Amino acid sequence: MEVQYALEGTAPFRESLKDQIFHVMTIHNELTVHYLMTEEWSEEHGIESMADIAEKKPPMEIAVNTEANLQSTIAMYEHIFNEYGFSMDDVEDWGGSVLRGNSGIGMDALADGRADVFINGRFMPDSRLEEIHNNRPLKWIDIDRDKMSAAAEGWDYDLYIAPAGISPFIEKDSATQKMWNALQAGPHVSEETVYKFLTAISKNVDRVQSIHSSLRNFGPEMMVWNPMNLPLHPGAERFYREKGLID
């Protein structure tokens, strides 16, 4: 969604960057938003779902990403909160507090009792969250599938139904969203640089896939996928055309 804001010139961008951002490749579509709460907090306040939070307005210590990370704030929780009629300001008015930081900081807070609720992107399943769950039991916050779909579609992300048992704290099929990660370049990057980069990557797809399970689907079809419909960088256009991936 940072790309959309950049194209529009929406704050924090000072002006539109239209015609200044070009698609090079998409890397994966596997970043999965985790909506978690501690079992202790859930039982104390009778919370099973986001609807319960909206209705009961419980005090909470919530760990989310930094405000500068637009994808991890606006897309991961602000739009979901909006679907249920409340905001982070409301959370603070209910007596809660917000801990902002990357997912590692949020998980540390979950582990040592400084956070009741965690909303951030991780891959699924996640060994660190499972480790935390073994010592401080976690529960998934149930979110209505239609509301999740509406929030995800607003930014061209995918509704994802996490299957029961994929993680120990997911006891039933649960709605969330998957987010893609892509590489873009500006017009100052030469055609030859991008072309050579993509050529080298394409010759080592197996090595890329071996880096992490989230990259298991990496390959030419993933690379050429252009979720924001950005103009292709000239080097990328040349590469994908030679490979027969575009007309």
mmCIF file of C-alpha atoms in Angstrom:
data_model
loop_
_atom_site.group_PDB
_atom_site.id
_atom_site.type_symbol
_atom_site.label_atom_id
_atom_site.label_comp_id
_atom_site.label_asym_id
_atom_site.label_seq_id
_atom_site.Cartn_x
_atom_site.Cartn_y
_atom_site.Cartn_z
ATOM 1 C CA MET A 1 0.000 0.000 0.000
ATOM 2 C CA GLU A 2 3.062 2.251 0.300
ATOM 3 C CA VAL A 3 3.135 2.179 -3.493
ATOM 4 C CA GLN A 4 -0.473 3.361 -3.717
ATOM 5 C CA TYR A 5 0.208 6.215 -1.307
ATOM 6 C CA ALA A 6 3.320 7.144 -3.286
ATOM 7 C CA LEU A 7 1.409 7.201 -6.561
ATOM 8 C CA GLU A 8 -1.307 9.370 -5.024
ATOM 9 C CA GLY A 9 1.092 11.658 -3.177
ATOM 10 C CA THR A 10 -0.712 10.860 0.076
ATOM 11 C CA ALA A 11 1.166 11.667 3.304
ATOM 12 C CA PRO A 12 3.856 10.912 4.272
ATOM 13 C CA PHE A 13 4.745 11.395 0.592
ATOM 14 C CA ARG A 14 5.010 15.077 -0.278
ATOM 15 C CA GLU A 15 4.082 14.672 -3.931
ATOM 16 C CA SER A 16 2.925 12.024 -6.362
ATOM 17 C CA LEU A 17 5.613 9.641 -7.574
ATOM 18 C CA LYS A 18 3.579 8.572 -10.586
ATOM 19 C CA ASP A 19 5.887 7.593 -13.465
ATOM 20 C CA GLN A 20 8.752 7.362 -10.973
ATOM 21 C CA ILE A 21 8.163 3.800 -9.733
ATOM 22 C CA PHE A 22 8.611 0.787 -12.009
ATOM 23 C CA HIS A 23 7.957 -2.890 -11.412
ATOM 24 C CA VAL A 24 10.997 -5.167 -11.381
ATOM 25 C CA MET A 25 9.711 -8.370 -9.771
ATOM 26 C CA THR A 26 7.423 -9.771 -7.110
ATOM 27 C CA ILE A 27 9.223 -11.886 -4.538
ATOM 28 C CA HIS A 28 6.441 -13.644 -2.646
ATOM 29 C CA ASN A 29 2.817 -13.426 -1.567
ATOM 30 C CA GLU A 30 3.186 -15.131 1.800
ATOM 31 C CA LEU A 31 3.353 -12.492 4.552
ATOM 32 C CA THR A 32 0.425 -13.457 6.764
ATOM 33 C CA VAL A 33 -1.161 -11.099 9.264
ATOM 34 C CA HIS A 34 -1.397 -12.621 12.743
ATOM 35 C CA TYR A 35 -4.242 -11.444 14.981
ATOM 36 C CA LEU A 36 -3.356 -12.885 18.373
ATOM 37 C CA MET A 37 -4.241 -12.421 22.028
ATOM 38 C CA THR A 38 -3.090 -14.145 25.155
ATOM 39 C CA GLU A 39 -5.383 -16.794 26.551
ATOM 40 C CA GLU A 40 -5.175 -15.103 29.949
ATOM 41 C CA TRP A 41 -6.452 -11.779 28.594
ATOM 42 C CA SER A 42 -9.108 -13.514 26.491
ATOM 43 C CA GLU A 43 -10.540 -15.317 29.500
ATOM 44 C CA GLU A 44 -10.335 -12.285 31.784
ATOM 45 C CA HIS A 45 -12.434 -10.142 29.428
ATOM 46 C CA GLY A 46 -14.498 -12.775 27.622
ATOM 47 C CA ILE A 47 -12.976 -12.053 24.223
ATOM 48 C CA GLU A 48 -13.072 -14.492 21.319
ATOM 49 C CA SER A 49 -13.396 -12.181 18.336
ATOM 50 C CA MET A 50 -12.837 -8.688 16.992
ATOM 51 C CA ALA A 51 -16.587 -8.185 17.374
ATOM 52 C CA ASP A 52 -16.213 -8.890 21.103
ATOM 53 C CA ILE A 53 -13.496 -6.258 21.336
ATOM 54 C CA ALA A 54 -15.721 -3.704 19.597
ATOM 55 C CA GLU A 55 -18.620 -4.507 21.923
ATOM 56 C CA LYS A 56 -16.858 -4.904 25.271
ATOM 57 C CA LYS A 57 -14.131 -2.268 24.830
ATOM 58 C CA PRO A 58 -11.627 -4.022 27.103
ATOM 59 C CA PRO A 59 -8.383 -2.381 28.216
ATOM 60 C CA MET A 60 -5.470 -3.929 26.366
ATOM 61 C CA GLU A 61 -1.767 -3.608 25.856
ATOM 62 C CA ILE A 62 -1.516 -3.996 22.087
ATOM 63 C CA ALA A 63 1.699 -4.588 20.127
ATOM 64 C CA VAL A 64 1.658 -3.343 16.526
ATOM 65 C CA ASN A 65 4.172 -2.032 14.021
ATOM 66 C CA THR A 66 5.517 1.509 13.748
ATOM 67 C CA GLU A 67 3.289 4.149 12.179
ATOM 68 C CA ALA A 68 5.839 4.723 9.408
ATOM 69 C CA ASN A 69 5.246 1.162 8.192
ATOM 70 C CA LEU A 70 2.043 1.834 6.269
ATOM 71 C CA GLN A 71 1.459 -1.751 5.199
ATOM 72 C CA SER A 72 1.745 -3.014 8.760
ATOM 73 C CA THR A 73 -0.516 -0.353 10.242
ATOM 74 C CA ILE A 74 -3.199 0.858 7.852
ATOM 75 C CA ALA A 75 -3.568 -2.429 5.989
ATOM 76 C CA MET A 76 -3.022 -4.846 8.875
ATOM 77 C CA TYR A 77 -5.233 -3.356 11.554
ATOM 78 C CA GLU A 78 -6.610 0.147 10.906
ATOM 79 C CA HIS A 79 -8.953 -1.021 8.153
ATOM 80 C CA ILE A 80 -10.032 -4.031 10.198
ATOM 81 C CA PHE A 81 -10.755 -1.798 13.187
ATOM 82 C CA ASN A 82 -12.722 0.512 10.892
ATOM 83 C CA GLU A 83 -14.822 -2.425 9.701
ATOM 84 C CA TYR A 84 -15.818 -2.943 13.342
ATOM 85 C CA GLY A 85 -16.394 0.729 14.085
ATOM 86 C CA PHE A 86 -13.442 1.633 16.290
ATOM 87 C CA SER A 87 -9.896 2.972 16.015
ATOM 88 C CA MET A 88 -6.607 2.864 17.870
ATOM 89 C CA ASP A 89 -7.597 6.129 19.573
ATOM 90 C CA ASP A 90 -10.601 4.272 20.972
ATOM 91 C CA VAL A 91 -8.341 1.504 22.262
ATOM 92 C CA GLU A 92 -6.409 4.101 24.240
ATOM 93 C CA ASP A 93 -9.642 5.710 25.456
ATOM 94 C CA TRP A 94 -10.684 2.310 26.811
ATOM 95 C CA GLY A 95 -7.640 2.388 29.075
ATOM 96 C CA GLY A 96 -5.284 0.545 26.771
ATOM 97 C CA SER A 97 -1.812 1.381 25.545
ATOM 98 C CA VAL A 98 0.059 0.830 22.293
ATOM 99 C CA LEU A 99 3.531 -0.650 21.907
ATOM 100 C CA ARG A 100 4.952 0.108 18.477
ATOM 101 C CA GLY A 101 7.833 -1.777 16.921
ATOM 102 C CA ASN A 102 8.642 -4.510 14.462
ATOM 103 C CA SER A 103 7.253 -8.002 14.901
ATOM 104 C CA GLY A 104 10.289 -9.067 16.924
ATOM 105 C CA ILE A 105 9.642 -6.336 19.479
ATOM 106 C CA GLY A 106 5.970 -7.289 19.587
ATOM 107 C CA MET A 107 6.746 -10.964 20.132
ATOM 108 C CA ASP A 108 9.154 -10.126 22.942
ATOM 109 C CA ALA A 109 6.345 -8.149 24.571
ATOM 110 C CA LEU A 110 3.981 -11.105 24.206
ATOM 111 C CA ALA A 111 6.556 -13.419 25.719
ATOM 112 C CA ASP A 112 7.314 -11.351 28.810
ATOM 113 C CA GLY A 113 3.788 -10.183 29.595
ATOM 114 C CA ARG A 114 3.961 -6.622 28.280
ATOM 115 C CA ALA A 115 1.373 -7.231 25.535
ATOM 116 C CA ASP A 116 -2.088 -8.781 25.550
ATOM 117 C CA VAL A 117 -2.744 -8.433 21.822
ATOM 118 C CA PHE A 118 -0.362 -8.779 18.861
ATOM 119 C CA ILE A 119 -1.143 -7.732 15.293
ATOM 120 C CA ASN A 120 1.700 -7.977 12.812
ATOM 121 C CA GLY A 121 2.926 -9.831 9.771
ATOM 122 C CA ARG A 122 4.740 -13.156 10.065
ATOM 123 C CA PHE A 123 5.006 -16.227 7.921
ATOM 124 C CA MET A 124 2.852 -19.192 8.818
ATOM 125 C CA PRO A 125 3.575 -21.374 10.678
ATOM 126 C CA ASP A 126 6.001 -19.381 12.828
ATOM 127 C CA SER A 127 8.340 -21.147 15.254
ATOM 128 C CA ARG A 128 8.878 -18.094 17.463
ATOM 129 C CA LEU A 129 5.147 -17.602 18.039
ATOM 130 C CA GLU A 130 4.748 -21.307 18.716
ATOM 131 C CA GLU A 131 7.542 -21.091 21.285
ATOM 132 C CA ILE A 132 5.760 -18.183 22.979
ATOM 133 C CA HIS A 133 2.495 -20.133 22.898
ATOM 134 C CA ASN A 134 4.134 -23.032 24.747
ATOM 135 C CA ASN A 135 4.986 -20.730 27.643
ATOM 136 C CA ARG A 136 2.211 -18.142 27.476
ATOM 137 C CA PRO A 137 -0.775 -19.638 25.638
ATOM 138 C CA LEU A 138 -2.109 -17.619 22.710
ATOM 139 C CA LYS A 139 -5.455 -17.539 20.920
ATOM 140 C CA TRP A 140 -6.464 -16.357 17.466
ATOM 141 C CA ILE A 141 -8.806 -13.360 17.349
ATOM 142 C CA ASP A 142 -11.726 -14.421 15.185
ATOM 143 C CA ILE A 143 -12.578 -11.952 12.405
ATOM 144 C CA ASP A 144 -15.603 -12.100 10.120
ATOM 145 C CA ARG A 145 -14.610 -13.374 6.684
ATOM 146 C CA ASP A 146 -16.549 -10.685 4.795
ATOM 147 C CA LYS A 147 -15.021 -7.887 6.848
ATOM 148 C CA MET A 148 -11.551 -9.331 6.338
ATOM 149 C CA SER A 149 -12.154 -9.661 2.613
ATOM 150 C CA ALA A 150 -13.312 -6.041 2.381
ATOM 151 C CA ALA A 151 -10.209 -4.814 4.201
ATOM 152 C CA ALA A 152 -7.840 -6.958 2.127
ATOM 153 C CA GLU A 153 -9.349 -6.069 -1.237
ATOM 154 C CA GLY A 154 -8.960 -2.387 -0.490
ATOM 155 C CA TRP A 155 -5.210 -2.771 -0.973
ATOM 156 C CA ASP A 156 -5.079 -5.652 -3.456
ATOM 157 C CA TYR A 157 -4.145 -8.189 -0.800
ATOM 158 C CA ASP A 158 -5.573 -11.689 -0.626
ATOM 159 C CA LEU A 159 -8.099 -13.064 1.802
ATOM 160 C CA TYR A 160 -6.498 -16.149 3.336
ATOM 161 C CA ILE A 161 -8.254 -18.805 5.366
ATOM 162 C CA ALA A 162 -5.649 -20.230 7.714
ATOM 163 C CA PRO A 163 -6.516 -23.911 8.136
ATOM 164 C CA ALA A 164 -7.174 -25.287 11.583
ATOM 165 C CA GLY A 165 -4.021 -26.708 13.089
ATOM 166 C CA ILE A 166 -1.515 -24.886 10.891
ATOM 167 C CA SER A 167 -0.406 -23.314 14.177
ATOM 168 C CA PRO A 168 -1.335 -24.591 17.650
ATOM 169 C CA PHE A 169 -3.271 -21.413 18.444
ATOM 170 C CA ILE A 170 -5.436 -21.716 15.311
ATOM 171 C CA GLU A 171 -8.119 -24.164 16.374
ATOM 172 C CA LYS A 172 -10.512 -23.590 13.462
ATOM 173 C CA ASP A 173 -10.271 -22.263 9.921
ATOM 174 C CA SER A 174 -9.648 -18.540 10.430
ATOM 175 C CA ALA A 175 -9.781 -15.510 8.156
ATOM 176 C CA THR A 176 -6.723 -13.338 7.715
ATOM 177 C CA GLN A 177 -4.883 -11.776 4.784
ATOM 178 C CA LYS A 178 -1.711 -12.465 2.850
ATOM 179 C CA MET A 179 0.474 -9.656 1.598
ATOM 180 C CA TRP A 180 2.929 -9.595 -1.263
ATOM 181 C CA ASN A 181 6.465 -8.271 -1.312
ATOM 182 C CA ALA A 182 7.872 -6.778 -4.494
ATOM 183 C CA LEU A 183 10.942 -5.030 -5.825
ATOM 184 C CA GLN A 184 10.551 -1.751 -7.675
ATOM 185 C CA ALA A 185 13.062 0.672 -9.152
ATOM 186 C CA GLY A 186 13.188 4.304 -10.183
ATOM 187 C CA PRO A 187 14.006 5.677 -13.637
ATOM 188 C CA HIS A 188 17.574 6.391 -12.508
ATOM 189 C CA VAL A 189 18.339 2.654 -12.501
ATOM 190 C CA SER A 190 19.628 1.650 -15.910
ATOM 191 C CA GLU A 191 17.924 -0.862 -18.182
ATOM 192 C CA GLU A 192 21.072 -2.968 -18.257
ATOM 193 C CA THR A 193 21.333 -3.133 -14.464
ATOM 194 C CA VAL A 194 17.784 -4.424 -14.032
ATOM 195 C CA TYR A 195 18.096 -6.814 -16.974
ATOM 196 C CA LYS A 196 21.319 -8.351 -15.637
ATOM 197 C CA PHE A 197 19.861 -8.566 -12.132
ATOM 198 C CA LEU A 198 16.778 -10.459 -13.305
ATOM 199 C CA THR A 199 18.875 -12.697 -15.527
ATOM 200 C CA ALA A 200 21.095 -13.662 -12.599
ATOM 201 C CA ILE A 201 18.118 -14.273 -10.310
ATOM 202 C CA SER A 202 16.353 -16.409 -12.918
ATOM 203 C CA LYS A 203 19.395 -18.668 -13.164
ATOM 204 C CA ASN A 204 19.310 -19.295 -9.420
ATOM 205 C CA VAL A 205 15.632 -19.834 -8.659
ATOM 206 C CA ASP A 206 16.366 -23.005 -6.705
ATOM 207 C CA ARG A 207 18.822 -21.158 -4.480
ATOM 208 C CA VAL A 208 16.278 -18.412 -3.809
ATOM 209 C CA GLN A 209 13.603 -20.974 -2.953
ATOM 210 C CA SER A 210 15.968 -22.644 -0.487
ATOM 211 C CA ILE A 211 16.384 -19.464 1.567
ATOM 212 C CA HIS A 212 13.017 -19.712 3.331
ATOM 213 C CA SER A 213 9.770 -21.635 2.970
ATOM 214 C CA SER A 214 7.957 -18.391 2.108
ATOM 215 C CA LEU A 215 9.893 -18.398 -1.179
ATOM 216 C CA ARG A 216 8.770 -21.866 -2.251
ATOM 217 C CA ASN A 217 6.637 -20.408 -5.059
ATOM 218 C CA PHE A 218 9.315 -18.029 -6.312
ATOM 219 C CA GLY A 219 9.928 -18.318 -10.021
ATOM 220 C CA PRO A 220 9.281 -16.571 -13.348
ATOM 221 C CA GLU A 221 5.487 -16.477 -12.905
ATOM 222 C CA MET A 222 5.811 -14.912 -9.459
ATOM 223 C CA MET A 223 8.470 -12.482 -10.639
ATOM 224 C CA VAL A 224 6.409 -11.101 -13.510
ATOM 225 C CA TRP A 225 3.221 -10.799 -11.421
ATOM 226 C CA ASN A 226 2.561 -7.071 -11.072
ATOM 227 C CA PRO A 227 -0.109 -6.616 -8.369
ATOM 228 C CA MET A 228 -0.094 -2.814 -8.546
ATOM 229 C CA ASN A 229 -0.120 -2.741 -12.364
ATOM 230 C CA LEU A 230 2.898 -0.475 -12.361
ATOM 231 C CA PRO A 231 4.708 0.240 -15.602
ATOM 232 C CA LEU A 232 7.496 -2.275 -16.114
ATOM 233 C CA HIS A 233 11.037 -1.030 -15.782
ATOM 234 C CA PRO A 234 12.611 -1.122 -19.266
ATOM 235 C CA GLY A 235 15.104 -3.739 -18.096
ATOM 236 C CA ALA A 236 12.305 -5.871 -16.675
ATOM 237 C CA GLU A 237 10.203 -5.466 -19.810
ATOM 238 C CA ARG A 238 13.130 -6.612 -21.923
ATOM 239 C CA PHE A 239 13.780 -9.614 -19.674
ATOM 240 C CA TYR A 240 10.162 -10.780 -19.401
ATOM 241 C CA ARG A 241 9.558 -10.325 -23.117
ATOM 242 C CA GLU A 242 12.607 -12.441 -23.968
ATOM 243 C CA LYS A 243 11.326 -15.158 -21.617
ATOM 244 C CA GLY A 244 7.905 -15.119 -23.276
ATOM 245 C CA LEU A 245 6.203 -14.002 -20.061
ATOM 246 C CA ILE A 246 4.640 -10.890 -21.618
ATOM 247 C CA ASP A 247 3.482 -10.116 -25.138
#
